[in-house]
mmCIF file of C-alpha atoms in Angstrom:
data_model
loop_
_atom_site.group_PDB
_atom_site.id
_atom_site.type_symbol
_atom_site.label_atom_id
_atom_site.label_comp_id
_atom_site.label_asym_id
_atom_site.label_seq_id
_atom_site.Cartn_x
_atom_site.Cartn_y
_atom_site.Cartn_z
ATOM 1 C CA MET A 1 0.335 0.236 -0.219
ATOM 2 C CA SER A 2 1.340 3.910 -1.261
ATOM 3 C CA ASP A 3 1.373 6.623 1.151
ATOM 4 C CA ILE A 4 -1.893 7.675 0.042
ATOM 5 C CA ALA A 5 -3.894 4.113 0.838
ATOM 6 C CA ASP A 6 -2.489 4.451 4.065
ATOM 7 C CA ARG A 7 -2.962 7.689 4.410
ATOM 8 C CA VAL A 8 -6.777 7.055 2.934
ATOM 9 C CA LYS A 9 -7.297 4.022 5.444
ATOM 10 C CA LYS A 10 -6.445 6.321 8.590
ATOM 11 C CA ILE A 11 -8.992 8.612 7.705
ATOM 12 C CA VAL A 12 -11.971 6.382 6.665
ATOM 13 C CA VAL A 13 -11.253 4.343 9.769
ATOM 14 C CA GLU A 14 -10.956 7.209 12.523
ATOM 15 C CA HIS A 15 -13.584 8.484 10.730
ATOM 16 C CA LEU A 16 -16.014 5.543 10.628
ATOM 17 C CA GLY A 17 -15.013 3.416 13.508
ATOM 18 C CA VAL A 18 -14.488 0.472 11.519
ATOM 19 C CA ASP A 19 -11.977 -2.407 11.607
ATOM 20 C CA GLU A 20 -8.164 -1.901 9.716
ATOM 21 C CA ASP A 21 -9.020 -5.187 8.206
ATOM 22 C CA LYS A 22 -12.039 -4.345 6.425
ATOM 23 C CA VAL A 23 -10.496 -1.142 5.095
ATOM 24 C CA VAL A 24 -9.472 -2.827 1.747
ATOM 25 C CA GLU A 25 -9.351 -0.996 -1.646
ATOM 26 C CA SER A 26 -13.115 -2.835 -2.921
ATOM 27 C CA ALA A 27 -14.696 -2.351 0.071
ATOM 28 C CA SER A 28 -18.003 0.504 -0.559
ATOM 29 C CA PHE A 29 -18.565 3.376 2.083
ATOM 30 C CA ILE A 30 -21.692 2.654 2.026
ATOM 31 C CA ASP A 31 -22.438 -0.319 1.557
ATOM 32 C CA ASP A 32 -19.278 -2.643 3.268
ATOM 33 C CA LEU A 33 -18.679 0.168 5.717
ATOM 34 C CA GLY A 34 -21.731 1.646 6.920
ATOM 35 C CA ALA A 35 -21.258 4.967 6.045
ATOM 36 C CA ASP A 36 -24.584 6.832 4.879
ATOM 37 C CA SER A 37 -24.715 9.219 2.447
ATOM 38 C CA LEU A 38 -23.654 12.610 4.836
ATOM 39 C CA ASP A 39 -20.783 10.497 6.323
ATOM 40 C CA THR A 40 -19.358 10.146 1.902
ATOM 41 C CA VAL A 41 -19.462 13.894 2.703
ATOM 42 C CA GLU A 42 -17.562 14.414 5.699
ATOM 43 C CA LEU A 43 -15.089 11.376 4.626
ATOM 44 C CA VAL A 44 -15.281 13.811 1.104
ATOM 45 C CA MET A 45 -14.144 16.567 3.305
ATOM 46 C CA ALA A 46 -11.699 14.939 5.610
ATOM 47 C CA PHE A 47 -9.729 14.026 2.156
ATOM 48 C CA GLU A 48 -9.706 17.327 0.492
ATOM 49 C CA GLU A 49 -7.832 19.027 3.860
ATOM 50 C CA GLU A 50 -6.037 15.764 4.677
ATOM 51 C CA PHE A 51 -3.851 16.015 0.696
ATOM 52 C CA GLY A 52 -5.216 19.632 0.163
ATOM 53 C CA ILE A 53 -6.948 19.434 -3.340
ATOM 54 C CA GLU A 54 -10.721 19.997 -3.771
ATOM 55 C CA ILE A 55 -12.838 17.257 -4.957
ATOM 56 C CA PRO A 56 -16.066 18.582 -6.996
ATOM 57 C CA ASP A 57 -19.295 17.426 -6.173
ATOM 58 C CA ASP A 58 -19.649 15.614 -9.639
ATOM 59 C CA ALA A 59 -16.271 13.743 -8.842
ATOM 60 C CA ALA A 60 -17.646 13.607 -5.418
ATOM 61 C CA GLU A 61 -20.694 11.108 -6.489
ATOM 62 C CA THR A 62 -17.732 8.793 -8.496
ATOM 63 C CA ILE A 63 -15.790 7.628 -4.918
ATOM 64 C CA GLN A 64 -17.736 4.652 -3.880
ATOM 65 C CA THR A 65 -14.940 2.637 -2.489
ATOM 66 C CA VAL A 66 -11.855 2.842 -0.937
ATOM 67 C CA GLY A 67 -9.830 2.472 -3.693
ATOM 68 C CA ASP A 68 -11.652 4.888 -5.904
ATOM 69 C CA ALA A 69 -10.745 7.115 -3.514
ATOM 70 C CA VAL A 70 -7.116 6.295 -3.029
ATOM 71 C CA THR A 71 -7.398 6.296 -7.556
ATOM 72 C CA PHE A 72 -8.287 9.707 -7.459
ATOM 73 C CA ILE A 73 -6.575 11.403 -4.937
ATOM 74 C CA LYS A 74 -3.115 9.926 -6.666
ATOM 75 C CA GLY A 75 -5.067 11.929 -10.109
ATOM 76 C CA ALA A 76 -5.522 14.796 -8.073
ATOM 77 C CA VAL A 77 -2.238 15.631 -6.286
ATOM 78 C CA MET B 1 -30.218 34.462 30.175
ATOM 79 C CA PHE B 2 -27.621 32.250 27.922
ATOM 80 C CA ASP B 3 -24.399 32.032 27.935
ATOM 81 C CA LEU B 4 -22.417 31.802 24.396
ATOM 82 C CA THR B 5 -19.088 32.760 25.419
ATOM 83 C CA GLY B 6 -16.806 31.553 22.562
ATOM 84 C CA ARG B 7 -19.548 31.323 19.843
ATOM 85 C CA ASN B 8 -18.374 33.137 17.176
ATOM 86 C CA ALA B 9 -22.123 34.454 15.300
ATOM 87 C CA LEU B 10 -23.201 35.595 11.619
ATOM 88 C CA VAL B 11 -25.830 38.002 11.944
ATOM 89 C CA THR B 12 -27.224 39.055 8.694
ATOM 90 C CA GLY B 13 -29.739 41.952 8.200
ATOM 91 C CA ALA B 14 -27.753 43.650 10.996
ATOM 92 C CA SER B 15 -28.598 47.607 10.345
ATOM 93 C CA GLY B 16 -32.228 46.747 11.366
ATOM 94 C CA GLY B 17 -34.293 46.414 14.138
ATOM 95 C CA ILE B 18 -34.075 43.556 14.851
ATOM 96 C CA GLY B 19 -30.972 42.575 13.054
ATOM 97 C CA GLY B 20 -29.478 44.852 16.344
ATOM 98 C CA ALA B 21 -31.122 43.099 18.779
ATOM 99 C CA VAL B 22 -29.765 39.619 17.793
ATOM 100 C CA ALA B 23 -26.328 40.650 17.494
ATOM 101 C CA GLU B 24 -27.017 43.085 20.878
ATOM 102 C CA ALA B 25 -28.207 39.760 22.535
ATOM 103 C CA LEU B 26 -25.918 37.842 21.610
ATOM 104 C CA HIS B 27 -22.645 39.785 22.263
ATOM 105 C CA ALA B 28 -24.455 40.036 25.763
ATOM 106 C CA ALA B 29 -24.541 36.943 26.374
ATOM 107 C CA GLY B 30 -20.813 36.508 26.063
ATOM 108 C CA ALA B 31 -20.903 35.610 21.600
ATOM 109 C CA SER B 32 -18.923 37.793 19.255
ATOM 110 C CA VAL B 33 -20.724 38.908 16.223
ATOM 111 C CA ALA B 34 -20.280 39.800 12.867
ATOM 112 C CA LEU B 35 -22.260 42.224 11.224
ATOM 113 C CA SER B 36 -23.725 42.025 8.314
ATOM 114 C CA GLY B 37 -26.259 43.789 6.891
ATOM 115 C CA THR B 38 -26.020 46.739 2.943
ATOM 116 C CA ARG B 39 -25.859 49.677 5.570
ATOM 117 C CA GLU B 40 -22.082 49.971 6.539
ATOM 118 C CA ALA B 41 -22.549 53.208 9.189
ATOM 119 C CA PRO B 42 -25.425 51.690 11.636
ATOM 120 C CA LEU B 43 -23.072 48.491 11.441
ATOM 121 C CA ARG B 44 -20.004 50.534 12.188
ATOM 122 C CA ASP B 45 -22.146 52.600 14.763
ATOM 123 C CA LEU B 46 -23.991 48.879 16.339
ATOM 124 C CA ALA B 47 -20.268 47.397 16.472
ATOM 125 C CA GLU B 48 -18.807 50.346 18.543
ATOM 126 C CA ARG B 49 -21.796 50.865 21.312
ATOM 127 C CA LEU B 50 -21.248 46.807 21.068
ATOM 128 C CA GLY B 51 -16.743 47.749 22.106
ATOM 129 C CA SER B 52 -14.722 44.699 21.670
ATOM 130 C CA ARG B 53 -15.600 41.235 19.753
ATOM 131 C CA ALA B 54 -18.013 43.105 17.240
ATOM 132 C CA HIS B 55 -17.270 42.835 13.348
ATOM 133 C CA VAL B 56 -18.394 44.874 10.599
ATOM 134 C CA VAL B 57 -18.728 42.162 7.894
ATOM 135 C CA PRO B 58 -21.221 44.838 5.003
ATOM 136 C CA ALA B 59 -22.693 42.444 1.781
ATOM 137 C CA ASN B 60 -25.678 42.761 -0.598
ATOM 138 C CA LEU B 61 -27.327 39.266 -0.639
ATOM 139 C CA SER B 62 -28.859 40.209 -2.830
ATOM 140 C CA ASP B 63 -25.987 39.490 -4.666
ATOM 141 C CA ALA B 64 -24.689 35.856 -5.331
ATOM 142 C CA GLU B 65 -21.261 36.609 -5.160
ATOM 143 C CA ALA B 66 -21.144 38.897 -1.796
ATOM 144 C CA VAL B 67 -23.562 36.038 -0.535
ATOM 145 C CA ALA B 68 -20.103 33.354 -1.379
ATOM 146 C CA ALA B 69 -17.694 36.166 -0.015
ATOM 147 C CA LEU B 70 -19.548 37.080 3.652
ATOM 148 C CA PRO B 71 -19.004 33.261 5.825
ATOM 149 C CA LYS B 72 -15.212 33.731 4.754
ATOM 150 C CA ALA B 73 -15.195 37.016 5.416
ATOM 151 C CA ALA B 74 -17.028 36.265 9.186
ATOM 152 C CA ALA B 75 -15.245 33.204 9.205
ATOM 153 C CA GLU B 76 -11.940 35.404 8.797
ATOM 154 C CA ALA B 77 -13.036 37.797 11.691
ATOM 155 C CA MET B 78 -14.494 35.852 14.625
ATOM 156 C CA GLY B 79 -12.678 32.201 13.116
ATOM 157 C CA SER B 80 -15.687 30.465 12.744
ATOM 158 C CA VAL B 81 -18.797 30.497 12.523
ATOM 159 C CA ASP B 82 -20.417 28.589 14.926
ATOM 160 C CA ILE B 83 -24.126 29.904 15.202
ATOM 161 C CA LEU B 84 -25.687 31.767 11.665
ATOM 162 C CA VAL B 85 -29.062 34.008 11.834
ATOM 163 C CA ASN B 86 -30.564 34.139 9.037
ATOM 164 C CA ASN B 87 -32.878 37.580 9.262
ATOM 165 C CA ALA B 88 -32.126 40.106 6.172
ATOM 166 C CA GLY B 89 -34.838 40.336 4.580
ATOM 167 C CA ILE B 90 -36.835 42.461 2.331
ATOM 168 C CA THR B 91 -40.636 42.883 0.893
ATOM 169 C CA ARG B 92 -41.757 44.446 -2.444
ATOM 170 C CA ASP B 93 -45.445 44.227 -1.617
ATOM 171 C CA ASN B 94 -48.191 43.759 -4.070
ATOM 172 C CA LEU B 95 -51.066 42.564 -4.564
ATOM 173 C CA PHE B 96 -51.074 39.174 -6.219
ATOM 174 C CA MET B 97 -52.364 40.518 -9.947
ATOM 175 C CA ARG B 98 -50.019 43.449 -10.273
ATOM 176 C CA MET B 99 -47.131 41.141 -8.630
ATOM 177 C CA SER B 100 -44.067 41.516 -11.595
ATOM 178 C CA ASP B 101 -41.803 38.939 -12.282
ATOM 179 C CA GLU B 102 -39.297 41.317 -10.827
ATOM 180 C CA GLU B 103 -40.811 41.575 -7.829
ATOM 181 C CA TRP B 104 -41.386 38.326 -6.836
ATOM 182 C CA ALA B 105 -37.970 37.040 -7.708
ATOM 183 C CA GLN B 106 -36.332 39.378 -6.006
ATOM 184 C CA VAL B 107 -37.936 38.086 -2.419
ATOM 185 C CA LEU B 108 -37.052 35.015 -3.382
ATOM 186 C CA GLU B 109 -33.505 35.871 -3.740
ATOM 187 C CA VAL B 110 -32.747 37.797 -0.482
ATOM 188 C CA ASN B 111 -34.953 35.688 1.470
ATOM 189 C CA LEU B 112 -34.516 32.324 0.302
ATOM 190 C CA THR B 113 -31.870 31.895 -1.747
ATOM 191 C CA SER B 114 -29.532 33.232 0.292
ATOM 192 C CA VAL B 115 -30.230 31.803 3.399
ATOM 193 C CA PHE B 116 -30.007 28.514 1.538
ATOM 194 C CA ARG B 117 -26.053 29.702 0.508
ATOM 195 C CA LEU B 118 -25.183 30.900 3.773
ATOM 196 C CA SER B 119 -26.085 27.911 5.555
ATOM 197 C CA ARG B 120 -24.912 25.616 3.154
ATOM 198 C CA ALA B 121 -21.210 27.750 3.689
ATOM 199 C CA VAL B 122 -21.203 27.473 7.629
ATOM 200 C CA LEU B 123 -22.143 24.339 7.534
ATOM 201 C CA ARG B 124 -18.298 22.907 6.381
ATOM 202 C CA GLY B 125 -17.183 24.461 9.708
ATOM 203 C CA MET B 126 -20.081 23.061 12.147
ATOM 204 C CA MET B 127 -19.886 19.347 10.976
ATOM 205 C CA LYS B 128 -16.222 19.563 11.647
ATOM 206 C CA ALA B 129 -16.618 21.132 15.113
ATOM 207 C CA ARG B 130 -20.071 18.651 15.604
ATOM 208 C CA TRP B 131 -21.476 21.502 17.131
ATOM 209 C CA GLY B 132 -23.538 24.602 15.222
ATOM 210 C CA ARG B 133 -27.015 27.038 14.900
ATOM 211 C CA ILE B 134 -28.484 28.322 12.515
ATOM 212 C CA VAL B 135 -31.398 30.284 13.265
ATOM 213 C CA THR B 136 -33.987 32.113 11.080
ATOM 214 C CA ILE B 137 -36.188 34.522 11.807
ATOM 215 C CA THR B 138 -39.120 33.487 9.288
ATOM 216 C CA SER B 139 -43.085 35.476 9.836
ATOM 217 C CA VAL B 140 -45.965 34.976 11.129
ATOM 218 C CA VAL B 141 -46.781 35.748 7.689
ATOM 219 C CA GLY B 142 -45.053 32.817 6.416
ATOM 220 C CA THR B 143 -48.007 30.485 8.493
ATOM 221 C CA THR B 144 -50.854 32.772 7.632
ATOM 222 C CA GLY B 145 -49.990 34.486 4.624
ATOM 223 C CA ASN B 146 -51.408 38.097 3.888
ATOM 224 C CA PRO B 147 -53.114 39.889 0.881
ATOM 225 C CA GLY B 148 -50.251 42.158 -0.742
ATOM 226 C CA GLN B 149 -47.938 39.885 0.542
ATOM 227 C CA GLY B 150 -47.896 36.343 -1.771
ATOM 228 C CA ASN B 151 -43.920 36.793 -2.677
ATOM 229 C CA TYR B 152 -43.261 37.493 1.077
ATOM 230 C CA ALA B 153 -45.032 34.842 2.471
ATOM 231 C CA ALA B 154 -43.826 32.209 0.156
ATOM 232 C CA ALA B 155 -40.014 33.087 0.745
ATOM 233 C CA LYS B 156 -40.838 32.299 4.744
ATOM 234 C CA ALA B 157 -43.070 29.599 4.441
ATOM 235 C CA GLY B 158 -40.306 27.737 2.014
ATOM 236 C CA LEU B 159 -37.981 28.534 4.431
ATOM 237 C CA VAL B 160 -39.363 26.202 7.078
ATOM 238 C CA GLY B 161 -39.382 23.350 4.609
ATOM 239 C CA MET B 162 -35.964 24.058 3.768
ATOM 240 C CA SER B 163 -35.255 24.630 7.575
ATOM 241 C CA LYS B 164 -36.875 21.201 9.082
ATOM 242 C CA SER B 165 -34.687 19.170 5.193
ATOM 243 C CA LEU B 166 -31.575 20.883 6.808
ATOM 244 C CA ALA B 167 -32.179 19.771 10.397
ATOM 245 C CA SER B 168 -33.173 16.183 10.008
ATOM 246 C CA GLU B 169 -29.377 15.876 7.715
ATOM 247 C CA VAL B 170 -26.990 17.270 10.298
ATOM 248 C CA ALA B 171 -29.438 16.434 13.929
ATOM 249 C CA SER B 172 -26.360 13.687 14.158
ATOM 250 C CA ARG B 173 -23.584 16.048 13.815
ATOM 251 C CA GLY B 174 -25.021 18.501 17.196
ATOM 252 C CA ILE B 175 -26.416 21.219 14.903
ATOM 253 C CA THR B 176 -29.843 22.665 14.713
ATOM 254 C CA VAL B 177 -31.797 24.144 12.590
ATOM 255 C CA ASN B 178 -34.795 26.143 13.837
ATOM 256 C CA CYS B 179 -37.451 29.051 13.205
ATOM 257 C CA VAL B 180 -38.549 32.257 14.877
ATOM 258 C CA ALA B 181 -41.444 33.161 13.156
ATOM 259 C CA PRO B 182 -42.148 37.160 14.890
ATOM 260 C CA GLY B 183 -45.426 38.739 14.391
ATOM 261 C CA PHE B 184 -45.596 42.527 14.790
ATOM 262 C CA ILE B 185 -42.592 43.636 15.572
ATOM 263 C CA ALA B 186 -42.352 47.805 16.123
ATOM 264 C CA THR B 187 -39.727 48.607 14.278
ATOM 265 C CA ALA B 188 -38.848 51.181 11.546
ATOM 266 C CA MET B 189 -41.167 49.979 9.224
ATOM 267 C CA THR B 190 -43.919 49.689 11.237
ATOM 268 C CA ASP B 191 -43.470 53.187 12.558
ATOM 269 C CA LYS B 192 -44.488 54.161 9.477
ATOM 270 C CA LEU B 193 -48.306 52.421 9.904
ATOM 271 C CA ASN B 194 -51.165 55.039 11.023
ATOM 272 C CA ASP B 195 -52.194 55.217 14.071
ATOM 273 C CA GLU B 196 -55.900 53.646 12.872
ATOM 274 C CA GLN B 197 -53.491 51.022 11.494
ATOM 275 C CA LYS B 198 -52.103 50.268 14.549
ATOM 276 C CA ALA B 199 -55.165 50.072 16.348
ATOM 277 C CA ARG B 200 -56.965 47.837 14.186
ATOM 278 C CA ILE B 201 -54.030 45.368 14.531
ATOM 279 C CA LEU B 202 -53.901 45.243 17.568
ATOM 280 C CA THR B 203 -57.466 44.268 17.815
ATOM 281 C CA GLN B 204 -55.986 40.892 16.309
ATOM 282 C CA ILE B 205 -53.063 40.275 19.248
ATOM 283 C CA PRO B 206 -54.356 39.013 22.383
ATOM 284 C CA ALA B 207 -51.612 40.224 24.068
ATOM 285 C CA GLY B 208 -52.871 43.796 23.376
ATOM 286 C CA ALA B 209 -49.862 45.488 22.188
ATOM 287 C CA MET B 210 -47.190 45.030 19.463
ATOM 288 C CA GLY B 211 -43.516 42.964 20.172
ATOM 289 C CA SER B 212 -40.425 44.541 20.624
ATOM 290 C CA PRO B 213 -37.387 43.288 18.963
ATOM 291 C CA ALA B 214 -35.716 42.192 22.309
ATOM 292 C CA ASP B 215 -38.450 39.709 22.252
ATOM 293 C CA ILE B 216 -36.964 38.173 19.012
ATOM 294 C CA ALA B 217 -33.660 38.770 20.391
ATOM 295 C CA ALA B 218 -35.043 36.555 23.180
ATOM 296 C CA ALA B 219 -35.479 33.680 21.198
ATOM 297 C CA VAL B 220 -32.524 33.766 18.891
ATOM 298 C CA SER B 221 -30.580 33.974 21.762
ATOM 299 C CA TYR B 222 -32.649 30.816 23.498
ATOM 300 C CA LEU B 223 -32.053 29.319 20.392
ATOM 301 C CA ALA B 224 -28.875 29.523 19.789
ATOM 302 C CA SER B 225 -27.601 27.838 23.118
ATOM 303 C CA ARG B 226 -26.344 24.515 24.315
ATOM 304 C CA GLU B 227 -29.549 24.297 26.305
ATOM 305 C CA ALA B 228 -31.478 24.227 23.134
ATOM 306 C CA GLY B 229 -29.676 21.392 22.329
ATOM 307 C CA TYR B 230 -32.067 19.110 21.957
ATOM 308 C CA VAL B 231 -35.029 21.684 19.754
ATOM 309 C CA THR B 232 -34.319 21.260 15.660
ATOM 310 C CA GLY B 233 -36.833 21.678 12.844
ATOM 311 C CA ALA B 234 -38.983 23.942 15.347
ATOM 312 C CA THR B 235 -40.800 27.507 14.405
ATOM 313 C CA LEU B 236 -40.872 29.013 17.538
ATOM 314 C CA HIS B 237 -43.942 31.677 17.246
ATOM 315 C CA VAL B 238 -43.272 35.559 18.830
ATOM 316 C CA ASN B 239 -46.789 37.101 18.098
ATOM 317 C CA GLY B 240 -48.401 37.097 20.807
ATOM 318 C CA GLY B 241 -51.014 35.519 20.793
ATOM 319 C CA MET B 242 -51.752 36.428 17.210
ATOM 320 C CA ALA B 243 -51.556 33.222 15.329
ATOM 321 C CA MET B 244 -51.356 30.249 17.857
ATOM 322 C CA VAL B 245 -50.452 27.709 15.735
#
């Protein structure tokens, strides 16, 4: 796992209060990690701050899984 | 009455009678206040009277760019916006059949759309802080209707539905969203009424008197307080019994 993936994972674990081993690349925030829609908004906010990037709303909608987040952030930083 | 020490409040329409009283009450409770309005001079006077913890952030809420800049200016001045009081409002009264599209649009833009934009902008900080208070001043006419105020009543009723929707979205994050609906309040606007008009209005108010801006400010102070944390999506009617809804 890259540095970005580790940092994403840490944010997800902290924010959603889930076990670290559940936060795999294919895990869906809503279906697998128990996030509600507002949690996903907050996760995007947290990613923006952690990585100093801006995630537009239409991009945010495509970020459904941990892997989606890592891929998007890798392309944005 | 309530302790708001350490809280930062943005009050729109603070140059008016009700907004000024709200800002004064929040300030007296210990909050820092950012005073917004279109007229800078009365805002400066108020800020001077309040002394420390008072900031002037003028904005014209009919201008979308000014609306976008306002929460940033307030947060820069105070460090955050923990309490947003949406008080600013305009009237463009006309009989429904004579009301122009422009009169309709202007009132909706300032009284409803700007509140949506300001509330959206302050939510980010409130979500992070897990604490926030949004209090919007509506009006009794949003519930009862009023001849000549189709646009104004529509905007005020719209604020109630908007506030309830937002309240249910963010309740789990420690943010409450409520409305205060004034009835007839003695302000510069009602001073223009003649004695006969005033007498007629008073017959409709069980309390037998017009309210004061301080009556509204007290309601806002409560809803902004820590003690009101379990009250959300509500409208607190402050109207001397004029409409018991």
